[in-house]
Amino acid sequence: MSLQLPSISNDQPRPPKRARSDTSASEHSGEDSTYKRSEAFWIRDGNVILVAEQVTFRVHQGVLGRKSVIFEDMFGVPQPENAEKLEGCPLVHVSDTAEDIEHLLSVLYDGDRFLSATAQISMKMVFALLQLGIKYEIDFLRDEAINILNTAYPSSFLAYMRQHTVSSGGTERVTGRGNDDAIITINLAWKHRLHALLPGAFYACALTPIKKLAMSTRNPGSEAEDLAKLTSEDMERCLNGREHLQWMYLARYSILDVTRKSNGCLNPSVCESLRAIWKRCNEMSYTKKVFQFDFDPMEPLPLGVDEVGHCSRCESHFEGEDSRARIAMYNGLASTFGLEDFM
């Protein structure tokens, strides 16, 4: 005997639909413990929530889309009905660190605080703006980051002297600089083909204390860890360049040889004798200084009247020779670090 299903007439009331659970609706309450709300960027009238490392940033689609075609396209993709939401806003997960996203939003929302010529900015923020500016095609952020890095790691002696003058007597624009910054700059320069940054960054890297440098060889790790480590090839470039710098600095003292003459010396025999005496007395100390390498080899040699004892015309002449040697030394950094093929 077969069972017959009862018929349901059209005017018979339908049973009520079962309400969807919170899970099926993918709607989270504001107290959802899965995420941690950003203290800096939770804007009440924001209409999209970025999620980076489980940190949520409530911001405006219009602000991000206006600056980045990548964000504009991302927000323009139709979302399914069960798309994840938080407090009525769609969630967009990004692979960036929460710190980098906060740096990005800080500039997009409060750019006048960071991008004016006199505003101070951390090196961490500069690195974030470079990488996210490239990733999200925000050209003005990428260009600003490159300009700041070009100032921090100059490509010419003239630019180096401008930067050195500011750092020794004024307020530097970039704050919080550490030993790893030159290494990170080297790795980002290779990654994004910003080769003009390499000579200055390698020079700064070569000035890193040798113990610190020895711990900077790359082992397999996270991307952030790798950025703060040198490849074996770059470690070799750095150490070879460091040795060349030591010898070039030492060679600059040859201008004090007795055979070198200055134009218009007021008392040639006395000046030659004083230079010879000074060189004999100080040769050991400056040689030791060179091989300890705890100084900036671009600094001028101590050639003044008070140091050497020669006349003012000799001082002017030999300081001019040393200045030309320093210019050649800095402008030749690409060769010093074996980078000629990339310039």
GROMACS .gro file of C-alpha atoms in nm:
model
  343
    1MET     CA    1   0.000   0.000   0.000
    2SER     CA    2   0.144   0.339  -0.099
    3LEU     CA    3   0.141   0.649   0.121
    4GLN     CA    4  -0.023   0.957  -0.022
    5LEU     CA    5   0.108   1.304   0.072
    6PRO     CA    6  -0.169   1.537   0.188
    7SER     CA    7  -0.242   1.816  -0.056
    8ILE     CA    8  -0.197   2.179   0.053
    9SER     CA    9  -0.445   2.426  -0.087
   10ASN     CA   10  -0.328   2.770  -0.201
   11ASP     CA   11  -0.541   2.944   0.065
   12GLN     CA   12  -0.394   2.737   0.345
   13PRO     CA   13  -0.147   2.948   0.544
   14ARG     CA   14   0.218   2.864   0.488
   15PRO     CA   15   0.432   2.783   0.787
   16PRO     CA   16   0.659   3.074   0.881
   17LYS     CA   17   1.011   3.072   0.738
   18ARG     CA   18   1.286   2.984   0.982
   19ALA     CA   19   1.498   3.283   1.060
   20ARG     CA   20   1.857   3.261   0.938
   21SER     CA   21   2.114   3.218   1.209
   22ASP     CA   22   2.388   3.477   1.264
   23THR     CA   23   2.637   3.234   1.119
   24SER     CA   24   2.451   3.180   0.793
   25ALA     CA   25   2.404   3.552   0.751
   26SER     CA   26   2.775   3.612   0.810
   27GLU     CA   27   2.678   3.917   1.016
   28HIS     CA   28   2.891   3.986   1.322
   29SER     CA   29   2.791   4.206   1.611
   30GLY     CA   30   3.007   4.495   1.722
   31GLU     CA   31   3.127   4.285   2.015
   32ASP     CA   32   3.260   4.000   1.800
   33SER     CA   33   3.574   3.873   1.976
   34THR     CA   34   3.723   3.746   1.649
   35TYR     CA   35   3.846   4.094   1.564
   36LYS     CA   36   4.017   4.378   1.745
   37ARG     CA   37   3.891   4.725   1.662
   38SER     CA   38   4.149   4.983   1.557
   39GLU     CA   39   4.173   5.266   1.806
   40ALA     CA   40   4.295   5.510   1.542
   41PHE     CA   41   4.053   5.433   1.258
   42TRP     CA   42   3.702   5.339   1.358
   43ILE     CA   43   3.500   5.612   1.190
   44ARG     CA   44   3.134   5.604   1.290
   45ASP     CA   45   2.994   5.687   0.946
   46GLY     CA   46   3.241   5.461   0.765
   47ASN     CA   47   3.085   5.218   0.517
   48VAL     CA   48   3.356   4.955   0.475
   49ILE     CA   49   3.579   4.768   0.718
   50LEU     CA   50   3.933   4.666   0.629
   51VAL     CA   51   4.070   4.368   0.818
   52ALA     CA   52   4.447   4.329   0.857
   53GLU     CA   53   4.589   4.073   1.100
   54GLN     CA   54   4.243   4.052   1.262
   55VAL     CA   55   4.245   4.427   1.332
   56THR     CA   56   3.945   4.612   1.187
   57PHE     CA   57   3.950   4.963   1.037
   58ARG     CA   58   3.614   5.127   0.968
   59VAL     CA   59   3.666   5.379   0.691
   60HIS     CA   60   3.501   5.520   0.378
   61GLN     CA   61   3.492   5.346   0.041
   62GLY     CA   62   3.484   5.686  -0.129
   63VAL     CA   63   3.803   5.810   0.036
   64LEU     CA   64   4.002   5.498  -0.050
   65GLY     CA   65   3.851   5.459  -0.397
   66ARG     CA   66   3.927   5.823  -0.482
   67LYS     CA   67   4.298   5.766  -0.411
   68SER     CA   68   4.339   5.413  -0.546
   69VAL     CA   69   4.194   5.249  -0.854
   70ILE     CA   70   4.269   4.914  -0.690
   71PHE     CA   71   4.042   4.994  -0.396
   72GLU     CA   72   3.782   5.143  -0.632
   73ASP     CA   73   3.770   4.823  -0.836
   74MET     CA   74   3.769   4.610  -0.522
   75PHE     CA   75   3.468   4.793  -0.378
   76GLY     CA   76   3.290   4.779  -0.714
   77VAL     CA   77   3.273   4.399  -0.719
   78PRO     CA   78   2.915   4.283  -0.637
   79GLN     CA   79   2.903   4.101  -0.304
   80PRO     CA   80   2.701   3.783  -0.245
   81GLU     CA   81   2.410   3.794  -0.001
   82ASN     CA   82   2.605   3.596   0.257
   83ALA     CA   83   2.912   3.821   0.240
   84GLU     CA   84   3.075   3.877   0.578
   85LYS     CA   85   2.965   4.197   0.750
   86LEU     CA   86   3.029   4.377   1.074
   87GLU     CA   87   2.784   4.636   1.205
   88GLY     CA   88   2.625   4.643   0.861
   89CYS     CA   89   2.952   4.715   0.679
   90PRO     CA   90   3.118   4.473   0.437
   91LEU     CA   91   3.451   4.332   0.553
   92VAL     CA   92   3.749   4.342   0.317
   93HIS     CA   93   4.045   4.129   0.423
   94VAL     CA   94   4.389   4.251   0.315
   95SER     CA   95   4.722   4.072   0.341
   96ASP     CA   96   4.910   4.375   0.476
   97THR     CA   97   5.014   4.421   0.837
   98ALA     CA   98   4.784   4.618   1.064
   99GLU     CA   99   5.065   4.865   1.130
  100ASP     CA  100   5.116   4.930   0.758
  101ILE     CA  101   4.743   4.980   0.700
  102GLU     CA  102   4.731   5.229   0.987
  103HIS     CA  103   5.024   5.417   0.832
  104LEU     CA  104   4.844   5.422   0.495
  105LEU     CA  105   4.517   5.547   0.643
  106SER     CA  106   4.700   5.809   0.850
  107VAL     CA  107   4.833   5.969   0.534
  108LEU     CA  108   4.512   5.931   0.331
  109TYR     CA  109   4.304   6.094   0.605
  110ASP     CA  110   4.559   6.328   0.767
  111GLY     CA  111   4.812   6.382   0.490
  112ASP     CA  112   4.890   6.740   0.585
  113ARG     CA  113   5.044   6.614   0.911
  114PHE     CA  114   5.291   6.388   0.732
  115LEU     CA  115   5.355   6.504   0.376
  116SER     CA  116   5.449   6.870   0.416
  117ALA     CA  117   5.817   6.953   0.364
  118THR     CA  118   5.869   7.025   0.734
  119ALA     CA  119   5.663   6.736   0.875
  120GLN     CA  120   5.851   6.460   1.052
  121ILE     CA  121   5.781   6.103   0.951
  122SER     CA  122   5.905   5.769   1.080
  123MET     CA  123   6.109   5.539   0.859
  124LYS     CA  124   5.854   5.263   0.926
  125MET     CA  125   5.586   5.483   0.773
  126VAL     CA  126   5.808   5.562   0.474
  127PHE     CA  127   5.856   5.191   0.403
  128ALA     CA  128   5.481   5.129   0.439
  129LEU     CA  129   5.394   5.414   0.202
  130LEU     CA  130   5.640   5.287  -0.057
  131GLN     CA  131   5.513   4.930  -0.054
  132LEU     CA  132   5.141   5.007  -0.027
  133GLY     CA  133   5.170   5.299  -0.267
  134ILE     CA  134   5.304   5.054  -0.526
  135LYS     CA  135   5.061   4.773  -0.436
  136TYR     CA  136   4.747   4.989  -0.444
  137GLU     CA  137   4.873   5.218  -0.723
  138ILE     CA  138   4.865   5.533  -0.511
  139ASP     CA  139   5.129   5.716  -0.710
  140PHE     CA  140   5.170   6.026  -0.494
  141LEU     CA  141   5.247   5.809  -0.188
  142ARG     CA  142   5.498   5.600  -0.379
  143ASP     CA  143   5.669   5.912  -0.517
  144GLU     CA  144   5.679   6.082  -0.177
  145ALA     CA  145   5.834   5.774  -0.017
  146ILE     CA  146   6.098   5.753  -0.292
  147ASN     CA  147   6.182   6.123  -0.248
  148ILE     CA  148   6.228   6.075   0.126
  149LEU     CA  149   6.449   5.769   0.074
  150ASN     CA  150   6.655   5.958  -0.186
  151THR     CA  151   6.717   6.224   0.078
  152ALA     CA  152   6.806   5.966   0.344
  153TYR     CA  153   7.038   5.774   0.108
  154PRO     CA  154   7.171   6.037  -0.136
  155SER     CA  155   7.303   5.942  -0.478
  156SER     CA  156   7.554   6.230  -0.503
  157PHE     CA  157   7.809   6.394  -0.275
  158LEU     CA  158   7.629   6.729  -0.296
  159ALA     CA  159   7.304   6.570  -0.177
  160TYR     CA  160   7.497   6.380   0.090
  161MET     CA  161   7.645   6.705   0.224
  162ARG     CA  162   7.301   6.868   0.236
  163GLN     CA  163   7.163   6.573   0.430
  164HIS     CA  164   7.470   6.558   0.656
  165THR     CA  165   7.441   6.930   0.735
  166VAL     CA  166   7.076   6.891   0.836
  167SER     CA  167   7.139   6.583   1.050
  168SER     CA  168   7.425   6.750   1.237
  169GLY     CA  169   7.268   7.089   1.297
  170GLY     CA  170   6.896   7.085   1.230
  171THR     CA  171   6.579   6.879   1.250
  172GLU     CA  172   6.576   6.569   1.035
  173ARG     CA  173   6.254   6.491   0.855
  174VAL     CA  174   6.284   6.115   0.910
  175THR     CA  175   6.268   6.002   1.272
  176GLY     CA  176   6.336   5.673   1.445
  177ARG     CA  177   6.610   5.556   1.210
  178GLY     CA  178   6.783   5.230   1.305
  179ASN     CA  179   7.062   5.004   1.185
  180ASP     CA  180   6.816   4.789   0.988
  181ASP     CA  181   6.682   5.075   0.777
  182ALA     CA  182   6.966   5.070   0.524
  183ILE     CA  183   6.925   4.693   0.482
  184ILE     CA  184   6.548   4.726   0.435
  185THR     CA  185   6.608   5.002   0.180
  186ILE     CA  186   6.851   4.779  -0.011
  187ASN     CA  187   6.599   4.495  -0.027
  188LEU     CA  188   6.312   4.724  -0.131
  189ALA     CA  189   6.533   4.890  -0.393
  190TRP     CA  190   6.607   4.552  -0.550
  191LYS     CA  191   6.244   4.440  -0.525
  192HIS     CA  192   6.100   4.752  -0.689
  193ARG     CA  193   6.394   4.830  -0.920
  194LEU     CA  194   6.479   5.156  -0.743
  195HIS     CA  195   6.848   5.113  -0.818
  196ALA     CA  196   6.939   5.479  -0.762
  197LEU     CA  197   6.892   5.416  -0.389
  198LEU     CA  198   7.148   5.134  -0.377
  199PRO     CA  199   7.486   5.317  -0.354
  200GLY     CA  200   7.379   5.541  -0.065
  201ALA     CA  201   7.202   5.257   0.115
  202PHE     CA  202   7.502   5.025   0.079
  203TYR     CA  203   7.725   5.304   0.210
  204ALA     CA  204   7.505   5.343   0.519
  205CYS     CA  205   7.498   4.965   0.557
  206ALA     CA  206   7.879   4.950   0.547
  207LEU     CA  207   7.888   5.190   0.845
  208THR     CA  208   7.683   4.946   1.053
  209PRO     CA  209   7.885   4.799   1.344
  210ILE     CA  210   8.045   4.475   1.226
  211LYS     CA  211   7.881   4.262   1.499
  212LYS     CA  212   7.539   4.389   1.395
  213LEU     CA  213   7.623   4.336   1.029
  214ALA     CA  214   7.734   3.977   1.098
  215MET     CA  215   7.384   3.896   1.226
  216SER     CA  216   7.220   4.036   0.915
  217THR     CA  217   7.263   3.740   0.679
  218ARG     CA  218   6.929   3.612   0.555
  219ASN     CA  219   6.782   3.280   0.664
  220PRO     CA  220   6.440   3.150   0.556
  221GLY     CA  221   6.178   3.349   0.748
  222SER     CA  222   5.880   3.578   0.711
  223GLU     CA  223   5.879   3.852   0.450
  224ALA     CA  224   5.926   4.117   0.720
  225GLU     CA  225   6.222   3.929   0.866
  226ASP     CA  226   6.376   3.884   0.521
  227LEU     CA  227   6.353   4.257   0.452
  228ALA     CA  228   6.579   4.323   0.752
  229LYS     CA  229   6.841   4.071   0.637
  230LEU     CA  230   7.097   4.081   0.358
  231THR     CA  231   7.129   3.813   0.095
  232SER     CA  232   7.470   3.646   0.082
  233GLU     CA  233   7.546   3.839  -0.240
  234ASP     CA  234   7.464   4.173  -0.077
  235MET     CA  235   7.661   4.084   0.235
  236GLU     CA  236   7.961   4.021   0.010
  237ARG     CA  237   7.904   4.355  -0.167
  238CYS     CA  238   7.882   4.533   0.167
  239LEU     CA  239   8.199   4.380   0.316
  240ASN     CA  240   8.401   4.430  -0.003
  241GLY     CA  241   8.283   4.790  -0.025
  242ARG     CA  242   8.365   4.846   0.342
  243GLU     CA  243   8.723   4.731   0.280
  244HIS     CA  244   8.755   4.959  -0.025
  245LEU     CA  245   8.632   5.254   0.181
  246GLN     CA  246   8.892   5.187   0.448
  247TRP     CA  247   9.176   5.188   0.196
  248MET     CA  248   9.043   5.494   0.014
  249TYR     CA  249   9.018   5.689   0.338
  250LEU     CA  250   9.372   5.589   0.434
  251ALA     CA  251   9.501   5.689   0.089
  252ARG     CA  252   9.368   6.041   0.136
  253TYR     CA  253   9.640   6.107   0.393
  254SER     CA  254   9.894   6.086   0.110
  255ILE     CA  255   9.821   6.452   0.034
  256LEU     CA  256  10.037   6.534   0.337
  257ASP     CA  257  10.344   6.374   0.180
  258VAL     CA  258  10.640   6.610   0.177
  259THR     CA  259  10.661   6.586  -0.201
  260ARG     CA  260  10.315   6.746  -0.235
  261LYS     CA  261  10.336   7.122  -0.279
  262SER     CA  262  10.076   7.391  -0.221
  263ASN     CA  263  10.049   7.701  -0.437
  264GLY     CA  264  10.169   8.018  -0.269
  265CYS     CA  265  10.298   7.855   0.051
  266LEU     CA  266  10.423   8.125   0.289
  267ASN     CA  267  10.714   7.916   0.421
  268PRO     CA  268  10.771   7.595   0.220
  269SER     CA  269  11.051   7.441   0.427
  270VAL     CA  270  10.871   7.494   0.759
  271CYS     CA  271  10.534   7.369   0.628
  272GLU     CA  272  10.689   7.058   0.475
  273SER     CA  273  10.867   6.977   0.801
  274LEU     CA  274  10.552   7.029   1.008
  275ARG     CA  275  10.346   6.804   0.779
  276ALA     CA  276  10.610   6.531   0.797
  277ILE     CA  277  10.623   6.551   1.178
  278TRP     CA  278  10.242   6.549   1.207
  279LYS     CA  279  10.215   6.248   0.979
  280ARG     CA  280  10.477   6.047   1.170
  281CYS     CA  281  10.317   6.126   1.504
  282ASN     CA  282   9.959   6.049   1.395
  283GLU     CA  283  10.002   5.768   1.144
  284MET     CA  284   9.941   5.494   1.400
  285SER     CA  285   9.630   5.659   1.546
  286TYR     CA  286   9.456   5.726   1.215
  287THR     CA  287   9.547   5.380   1.083
  288LYS     CA  288   9.391   5.226   1.395
  289LYS     CA  289   9.087   5.450   1.350
  290VAL     CA  290   9.045   5.334   0.991
  291PHE     CA  291   9.041   4.965   1.076
  292GLN     CA  292   8.810   5.008   1.374
  293PHE     CA  293   8.580   5.181   1.123
  294ASP     CA  294   8.363   5.353   1.381
  295PHE     CA  295   8.340   5.683   1.193
  296ASP     CA  296   8.210   5.832   0.868
  297PRO     CA  297   8.488   5.801   0.606
  298MET     CA  298   8.336   6.094   0.418
  299GLU     CA  299   8.431   6.332   0.697
  300PRO     CA  300   8.710   6.577   0.607
  301LEU     CA  301   9.065   6.508   0.720
  302PRO     CA  302   9.198   6.726   1.007
  303LEU     CA  303   9.411   6.952   0.790
  304GLY     CA  304   9.370   7.288   0.962
  305VAL     CA  305   9.644   7.518   1.088
  306ASP     CA  306   9.570   7.416   1.448
  307GLU     CA  307   9.599   7.042   1.369
  308VAL     CA  308   9.897   7.021   1.131
  309GLY     CA  309  10.069   7.354   1.194
  310HIS     CA  310  10.122   7.455   0.831
  311CYS     CA  311  10.032   7.797   0.696
  312SER     CA  312   9.683   7.914   0.601
  313ARG     CA  313   9.755   7.883   0.226
  314CYS     CA  314   9.865   7.522   0.273
  315GLU     CA  315   9.551   7.460   0.477
  316SER     CA  316   9.331   7.596   0.196
  317HIS     CA  317   9.520   7.401  -0.071
  318PHE     CA  318   9.514   7.062   0.103
  319GLU     CA  319   9.155   7.098   0.221
  320GLY     CA  320   9.061   7.158  -0.144
  321GLU     CA  321   9.247   6.842  -0.248
  322ASP     CA  322   9.076   6.641   0.024
  323SER     CA  323   8.736   6.780  -0.075
  324ARG     CA  324   8.789   6.664  -0.434
  325ALA     CA  325   8.893   6.320  -0.306
  326ARG     CA  326   8.578   6.297  -0.094
  327ILE     CA  327   8.360   6.392  -0.391
  328ALA     CA  328   8.521   6.122  -0.606
  329MET     CA  329   8.491   5.874  -0.321
  330TYR     CA  330   8.116   5.927  -0.272
  331ASN     CA  331   8.025   5.962  -0.638
  332GLY     CA  332   8.211   5.635  -0.702
  333LEU     CA  333   8.009   5.432  -0.452
  334ALA     CA  334   7.838   5.233  -0.728
  335SER     CA  335   8.179   5.101  -0.832
  336THR     CA  336   8.292   5.054  -0.470
  337PHE     CA  337   7.998   4.821  -0.403
  338GLY     CA  338   7.999   4.646  -0.740
  339LEU     CA  339   7.675   4.805  -0.862
  340GLU     CA  340   7.788   4.952  -1.195
  341ASP     CA  341   7.574   4.712  -1.400
  342PHE     CA  342   7.256   4.832  -1.227
  343MET     CA  343   7.305   5.207  -1.259
   0.00000   0.00000   0.00000
